[in-house]
Coordinates of C-alpha atoms and ligand atoms in Angstrom, one line a residue:
M1 CA -0.1 -0.1 0.0
L2 CA 1.1 3.4 -0.5
I3 CA 1.5 5.9 2.3
K4 CA 2.8 9.1 1.6
R5 CA 2.5 12.4 4.2
S6 CA -0.1 14.6 3.1
P7 CA 0.2 18.8 3.3
N8 CA -1.7 18.7 6.6
G9 CA 0.5 16.2 8.2
V10 CA -1.8 13.1 7.9
D11 CA -1.2 9.6 6.8
L12 CA -3.3 9.1 3.7
P13 CA -3.2 5.8 1.6
F14 CA -3.1 6.1 -2.6
S15 CA -1.7 9.9 -2.0
S16 CA -0.8 10.4 -5.3
E17 CA -4.7 10.9 -5.9
I18 CA -5.3 14.7 -6.0
T19 CA -7.5 15.4 -2.9
P20 CA -9.5 18.6 -2.6
Q21 CA -8.5 20.6 0.5
E22 CA -12.0 20.8 2.0
V23 CA -11.8 17.2 2.2
Y24 CA -9.3 16.4 4.5
E25 CA -10.8 16.6 7.6
S26 CA -13.5 14.3 7.2
R27 CA -11.4 12.1 5.6
R28 CA -8.9 12.4 8.2
K29 CA -11.4 11.7 11.0
F30 CA -12.7 8.5 9.0
I31 CA -9.6 7.1 8.2
A32 CA -8.7 7.6 12.3
R33 CA -11.6 5.6 13.3
M34 CA -10.2 2.5 11.2
A35 CA -7.7 0.3 13.2
A36 CA -3.9 1.6 13.1
G37 CA -2.0 0.2 10.6
A38 CA -5.1 -2.5 9.5
A39 CA -4.7 -3.1 5.7
V40 CA -6.9 -0.1 3.8
G41 CA -8.0 -2.1 0.8
S42 CA -10.3 -0.4 -1.9
A43 CA -13.2 -1.3 -0.8
L44 CA -12.7 1.4 2.3
W45 CA -10.8 3.5 0.2
E46 CA -13.9 3.6 -1.6
M47 CA -16.0 4.2 1.7
A48 CA -13.5 6.8 2.8
N49 CA -14.0 8.5 -0.1
R50 CA -17.6 8.7 0.2
E51 CA -17.9 9.7 3.2
A52 CA -15.4 12.6 2.8
F53 CA -17.3 13.4 0.0
A54 CA -20.8 13.3 1.4
A55 CA -19.7 15.8 4.0
D56 CA -19.1 18.3 1.0
A57 CA -23.0 19.0 1.7
P58 CA -24.1 19.2 5.8
A59 CA -27.5 20.4 4.2
A60 CA -28.7 17.7 2.0
Q61 CA -30.8 14.8 3.2
K62 CA -29.6 11.0 2.9
F63 CA -30.3 9.0 0.8
A64 CA -28.2 5.5 0.2
G65 CA -29.0 2.6 -2.1
K66 CA -27.0 -0.7 -1.9
R67 CA -24.1 -0.5 -3.9
N68 CA -24.2 -2.6 -7.4
P69 CA -20.6 -4.0 -8.1
A70 CA -21.2 -5.5 -11.5
Y71 CA -22.6 -1.9 -12.9
S72 CA -20.0 0.1 -11.0
T73 CA -16.6 1.4 -12.2
M74 CA -13.9 1.4 -9.9
E75 CA -12.4 4.3 -11.2
K76 CA -11.7 7.5 -9.0
Q77 CA -14.9 9.2 -8.3
T78 CA -15.2 13.1 -9.1
P79 CA -15.6 15.0 -5.9
F80 CA -19.3 15.9 -5.2
K81 CA -18.2 19.9 -5.2
D82 CA -17.3 18.9 -9.0
A83 CA -20.3 17.5 -9.9
S84 CA -22.6 20.2 -7.8
T85 CA -21.2 23.1 -9.3
Y86 CA -20.3 22.1 -12.6
N87 CA -23.4 21.6 -14.5
N88 CA -25.7 21.7 -17.8
F89 CA -29.0 22.5 -17.1
Y90 CA -30.1 25.3 -19.5
E91 CA -33.4 26.1 -17.8
F92 CA -31.2 27.4 -14.9
G93 CA -29.0 29.2 -17.5
T94 CA -26.1 28.1 -19.7
D95 CA -22.9 28.5 -18.1
K96 CA -21.8 25.5 -16.1
S97 CA -22.3 27.7 -12.5
E98 CA -25.6 29.2 -13.3
P99 CA -27.4 25.9 -12.5
A100 CA -25.9 25.9 -8.6
A101 CA -26.3 29.5 -8.4
N102 CA -29.8 29.4 -9.5
A103 CA -31.9 26.2 -8.8
D104 CA -32.4 26.8 -5.2
T105 CA -35.5 28.1 -6.9
L106 CA -36.6 24.8 -8.1
K107 CA -39.5 23.1 -5.7
T108 CA -39.3 19.5 -5.5
R109 CA -42.1 18.7 -3.0
P110 CA -44.5 17.8 -3.9
W111 CA -43.5 16.3 -7.2
T112 CA -45.5 14.3 -9.5
V113 CA -44.7 12.3 -12.5
S114 CA -47.3 11.4 -14.7
I115 CA -46.8 8.5 -16.9
E116 CA -49.1 8.0 -20.2
G117 CA -49.5 7.1 -23.8
E118 CA -49.1 3.9 -25.0
V119 CA -49.6 2.0 -21.6
K120 CA -52.1 -0.4 -20.1
K121 CA -51.9 1.4 -16.8
P122 CA -51.1 4.9 -16.7
M123 CA -50.6 6.7 -13.6
T124 CA -49.7 9.4 -11.7
L125 CA -46.7 8.6 -8.9
D126 CA -45.9 11.1 -6.2
L127 CA -42.2 11.0 -5.4
D128 CA -42.5 8.5 -2.3
S129 CA -44.7 6.0 -4.3
L130 CA -42.0 6.3 -7.3
T131 CA -39.0 5.9 -4.9
R132 CA -40.6 2.7 -3.5
L133 CA -41.2 0.9 -6.9
A134 CA -37.8 -1.4 -6.7
P135 CA -34.9 -1.4 -3.9
L136 CA -32.3 1.6 -4.4
E137 CA -28.8 0.7 -5.6
E138 CA -26.1 3.3 -6.1
R139 CA -24.4 2.8 -9.3
V140 CA -21.1 4.4 -10.2
Y141 CA -21.4 5.5 -13.8
R142 CA -19.1 7.4 -16.1
L143 CA -21.4 10.3 -18.2
R144 CA -19.5 11.5 -20.4
C145 CA -20.7 15.1 -22.1
V146 CA -20.9 16.0 -25.8
E147 CA -18.8 18.9 -24.9
G148 CA -15.7 16.6 -24.1
W149 CA -15.6 16.4 -20.5
S150 CA -16.6 13.4 -18.3
M151 CA -17.7 12.5 -14.7
V152 CA -17.4 9.4 -12.2
I153 CA -20.6 9.8 -10.2
P154 CA -21.8 7.2 -7.7
W155 CA -25.9 7.7 -8.7
V156 CA -28.9 6.4 -6.4
G157 CA -31.8 4.8 -8.2
F158 CA -33.0 1.8 -10.0
S159 CA -33.4 0.1 -13.5
L160 CA -36.3 2.5 -15.2
S161 CA -37.3 -1.1 -16.3
E162 CA -38.5 -1.6 -13.0
L163 CA -41.4 1.2 -13.7
I164 CA -41.8 0.3 -16.9
K165 CA -43.1 -3.3 -16.0
K166 CA -45.3 -1.9 -13.6
V167 CA -47.0 0.3 -16.2
E168 CA -47.3 -2.6 -19.0
P169 CA -46.5 -1.0 -22.1
T170 CA -48.6 -2.1 -25.2
G171 CA -47.4 -3.1 -28.5
N172 CA -47.6 0.0 -29.8
A173 CA -45.0 1.4 -27.6
K174 CA -42.0 1.4 -29.3
Y175 CA -40.0 4.8 -27.8
I176 CA -40.2 6.4 -24.3
E177 CA -40.2 10.3 -23.6
F178 CA -38.8 12.6 -20.9
I179 CA -40.7 16.1 -20.3
T180 CA -39.0 18.2 -17.9
L181 CA -40.8 20.7 -16.0
A182 CA -40.9 23.9 -17.8
D183 CA -41.8 26.7 -15.3
K184 CA -40.8 29.9 -15.7
K185 CA -41.3 31.3 -12.3
Q186 CA -39.2 28.8 -10.8
M187 CA -36.3 28.4 -13.9
P188 CA -35.0 31.2 -14.9
G189 CA -33.6 30.1 -18.2
V190 CA -36.8 29.1 -19.2
G191 CA -37.5 32.6 -21.0
S192 CA -34.7 32.3 -23.1
R193 CA -34.6 30.9 -26.4
V194 CA -31.6 28.7 -26.3
L195 CA -33.7 25.6 -26.7
E196 CA -37.3 25.1 -27.0
W197 CA -39.0 24.3 -24.2
P198 CA -40.1 21.9 -22.0
Y199 CA -36.8 20.0 -22.6
V200 CA -38.1 16.4 -24.3
E201 CA -35.3 13.3 -24.7
G202 CA -36.0 9.8 -25.9
L203 CA -34.9 6.7 -26.1
R204 CA -36.0 3.4 -27.8
M205 CA -37.9 1.1 -25.8
D206 CA -35.3 -1.4 -25.9
E207 CA -32.8 1.1 -24.6
A208 CA -35.6 2.3 -21.8
M209 CA -35.1 -1.4 -20.9
H210 CA -31.6 -2.0 -20.7
P211 CA -30.7 -2.4 -16.8
L212 CA -28.2 0.3 -17.4
T213 CA -30.7 2.8 -17.7
L214 CA -30.9 4.3 -14.3
L215 CA -34.2 5.9 -13.0
T216 CA -32.3 8.3 -10.5
M217 CA -33.3 10.0 -7.1
G218 CA -29.6 10.7 -5.7
M219 CA -26.3 10.6 -5.8
Y220 CA -23.0 10.9 -3.1
G221 CA -25.3 8.8 -0.7
Q222 CA -27.7 12.3 -0.9
V223 CA -31.0 13.3 -2.1
L224 CA -30.3 14.6 -5.9
P225 CA -29.0 18.7 -5.6
N226 CA -31.3 20.6 -7.6
Q227 CA -28.9 21.4 -10.2
N228 CA -28.3 17.7 -11.0
G229 CA -31.7 17.2 -11.8
A230 CA -33.8 16.8 -8.7
P231 CA -36.1 14.9 -7.4
V232 CA -35.9 12.3 -10.3
R233 CA -33.9 12.2 -13.8
V234 CA -32.8 9.0 -15.8
I235 CA -28.7 8.7 -16.5
V236 CA -27.9 6.6 -19.6
P237 CA -24.7 6.4 -19.3
W238 CA -23.4 5.2 -22.8
K239 CA -25.0 8.2 -24.1
Y240 CA -23.7 11.8 -24.3
G241 CA -24.8 13.6 -21.6
F242 CA -27.7 15.4 -22.7
K243 CA -30.0 12.0 -23.3
S244 CA -29.9 11.9 -19.6
A245 CA -33.0 14.1 -18.8
K246 CA -33.3 16.2 -15.3
S247 CA -36.3 17.1 -13.1
I248 CA -38.9 15.0 -14.9
V249 CA -42.6 15.4 -14.8
K250 CA -43.6 13.5 -17.4
I251 CA -42.6 9.9 -19.3
R252 CA -44.9 9.0 -22.3
F253 CA -44.8 6.0 -24.4
V254 CA -44.9 6.3 -28.1
K255 CA -45.2 5.0 -31.6
D256 CA -43.0 7.3 -33.4
Q257 CA -39.3 8.6 -32.8
P258 CA -39.8 11.4 -30.2
K259 CA -38.7 14.9 -31.2
T260 CA -35.9 15.8 -29.0
A261 CA -34.9 18.9 -27.3
W262 CA -31.5 18.9 -28.5
N263 CA -31.9 17.3 -32.1
V264 CA -35.0 19.6 -33.0
S265 CA -32.4 22.9 -32.3
A266 CA -29.4 21.2 -34.3
P267 CA -30.4 18.2 -36.0
S268 CA -26.5 18.1 -38.0
E269 CA -25.0 18.1 -34.4
Y270 CA -27.4 15.9 -32.2
G271 CA -28.4 12.9 -33.4
F272 CA -31.6 11.1 -31.9
Y273 CA -29.2 8.1 -30.8
S274 CA -26.2 10.4 -29.5
N275 CA -24.2 7.1 -28.4
V276 CA -20.5 8.0 -27.0
N277 CA -18.6 7.3 -30.6
P278 CA -15.0 8.2 -30.8
E279 CA -15.4 7.5 -33.9
V280 CA -17.6 10.1 -35.1
D281 CA -16.7 13.2 -34.7
H282 CA -19.3 16.1 -33.9
P283 CA -19.3 18.2 -36.7
R284 CA -17.4 21.2 -34.9
W285 CA -15.0 18.8 -32.9
S286 CA -13.3 15.7 -32.4
Q287 CA -15.3 12.9 -30.2
A288 CA -12.2 10.9 -29.8
T289 CA -10.4 12.4 -26.5
E290 CA -12.0 13.5 -23.4
R291 CA -11.4 15.6 -20.2
R292 CA -12.6 14.4 -16.5
I293 CA -13.3 17.0 -14.3
G294 CA -12.2 17.6 -11.3
E295 CA -8.8 15.7 -11.8
D296 CA -7.4 16.4 -15.5
G297 CA -6.0 19.6 -16.2
F298 CA -6.6 21.9 -19.0
F299 CA -2.6 21.2 -20.6
Q300 CA -2.9 17.3 -19.4
K301 CA -3.0 15.1 -22.2
K302 CA -6.8 14.4 -22.4
R303 CA -7.8 10.6 -22.3
K304 CA -9.3 8.5 -25.1
T305 CA -13.2 8.3 -25.2
L306 CA -14.3 4.6 -25.4
M307 CA -16.8 3.1 -27.5
F308 CA -20.2 3.5 -25.7
N309 CA -18.4 5.0 -23.2
G310 CA -17.0 2.1 -22.4
Y311 CA -20.1 0.3 -21.8
P312 CA -19.9 -2.7 -24.4
Q313 CA -22.9 -4.6 -23.1
V314 CA -24.8 -2.4 -24.9
A315 CA -23.6 -3.0 -28.5
S316 CA -26.4 -5.8 -29.3
L317 CA -28.7 -3.0 -29.2
Y318 CA -27.1 -1.9 -32.1
T319 CA -26.2 -4.6 -34.3
G320 CA -27.1 -4.1 -38.2
M321 CA -27.6 -0.2 -37.8
D322 CA -24.8 2.1 -38.8
L323 CA -23.8 4.3 -36.1
K324 CA -22.5 6.8 -38.3
K325 CA -25.7 7.7 -39.9
N326 CA -27.6 6.9 -36.8
F327 CA -25.1 9.2 -34.8
Ligands
LIG1 N1 -33.8 18.9 -18.1 C1 -32.2 19.3 -18.5 N2 -31.5 17.8 -18.7 C2 -30.2 17.8 -18.9 C3 -30.0 19.5 -19.4 C4 -30.6 20.4 -19.5 O1 -30.2 21.3 -19.7 N3 -32.1 20.1 -19.2 N4 -28.5 19.2 -20.1 C5 -28.0 17.6 -20.1 C6 -26.2 17.8 -20.3 S1 -25.9 18.2 -21.6 C7 -25.5 16.8 -19.5 S2 -23.9 16.9 -19.9 C8 -26.3 16.3 -18.3 C9 -25.6 16.9 -17.0 O2 -26.1 16.6 -15.8 P1 -24.9 16.8 -15.0 O3 -25.1 18.2 -14.1 O4 -26.0 15.8 -13.6 O5 -23.6 16.2 -14.6 O6 -27.3 16.7 -18.1 C10 -28.6 16.8 -19.3 N5 -30.0 16.7 -18.8
LIG2 MO1 -23.7 17.2 -21.9

């Protein structure tokens, strides 16, 4: 095990990893509680990380799930601070810092999600009934933005398929639409014309049913911060980040491919599929590499982007499809 002296004189394992100053204290306390000299394995280090990051935002409500190791990357997690202050959520402004600065006006309770369209059992669920549909899991996913940066985030939720099974889609349900709240009173960006509101995203039914597609209510063991899409969003880890719609109020099952917000605003740049694909460049930039937020410096060599963002288990969904045409 690597033990090196940290700047504040505490022995830390794996201190080659960059450690944000503000998490030293809580991490030090946690490590102090462990038996001195005991082997701090990667699992314990993970716990120490989580404890430290959770302590970053003391006001947030706890929201834990059982770690699903089969669906979790062991890569270094993005510090909570970065994941909750570097955001895309155009309903609150287009600068990365604006969602964190503005999203406290979003009222996440009471909240309902209405599920409609081609289903045998349409329903409107409040947050508590939604949360109780299936056991909560924690899954550490890579999320790669179309802009060329990525993060590693421990999300809390369950497979969207759990909800889909409950509402019993009809034979006509070929696609699923996610519709975000669009309320000017709560969301200052909804007055702007950057996108058509409400923000709409969509998946083909088999993509929506894939167990990796996560209905997400929390991250880092806490309820989602508003700027990350509280109280409920989806995370589709093999697609560019914009497919992962935030603050969902409606889920609609439909026959035809939905008109999605980014595809409508710039169809030559943002296709419906939007699978992470290092071989298909965005018309204005390469998609071959990416920068990990909170970790890779601006002057550092960028890391290689992986096909399907490193989730090869989804490849069979696209057998026989031309992924250059269906970008
Ligand atoms: N409603 C809504 N959902 C959205 C967006 C948005 O502007 N509005 N931005 C998307 C983009 S481009 C990305 S990269 C991710 C960012 O999620 P994060 O802030 O939790 O990392 O949210 C996606 N979901
Ligand atoms: Mo993005």
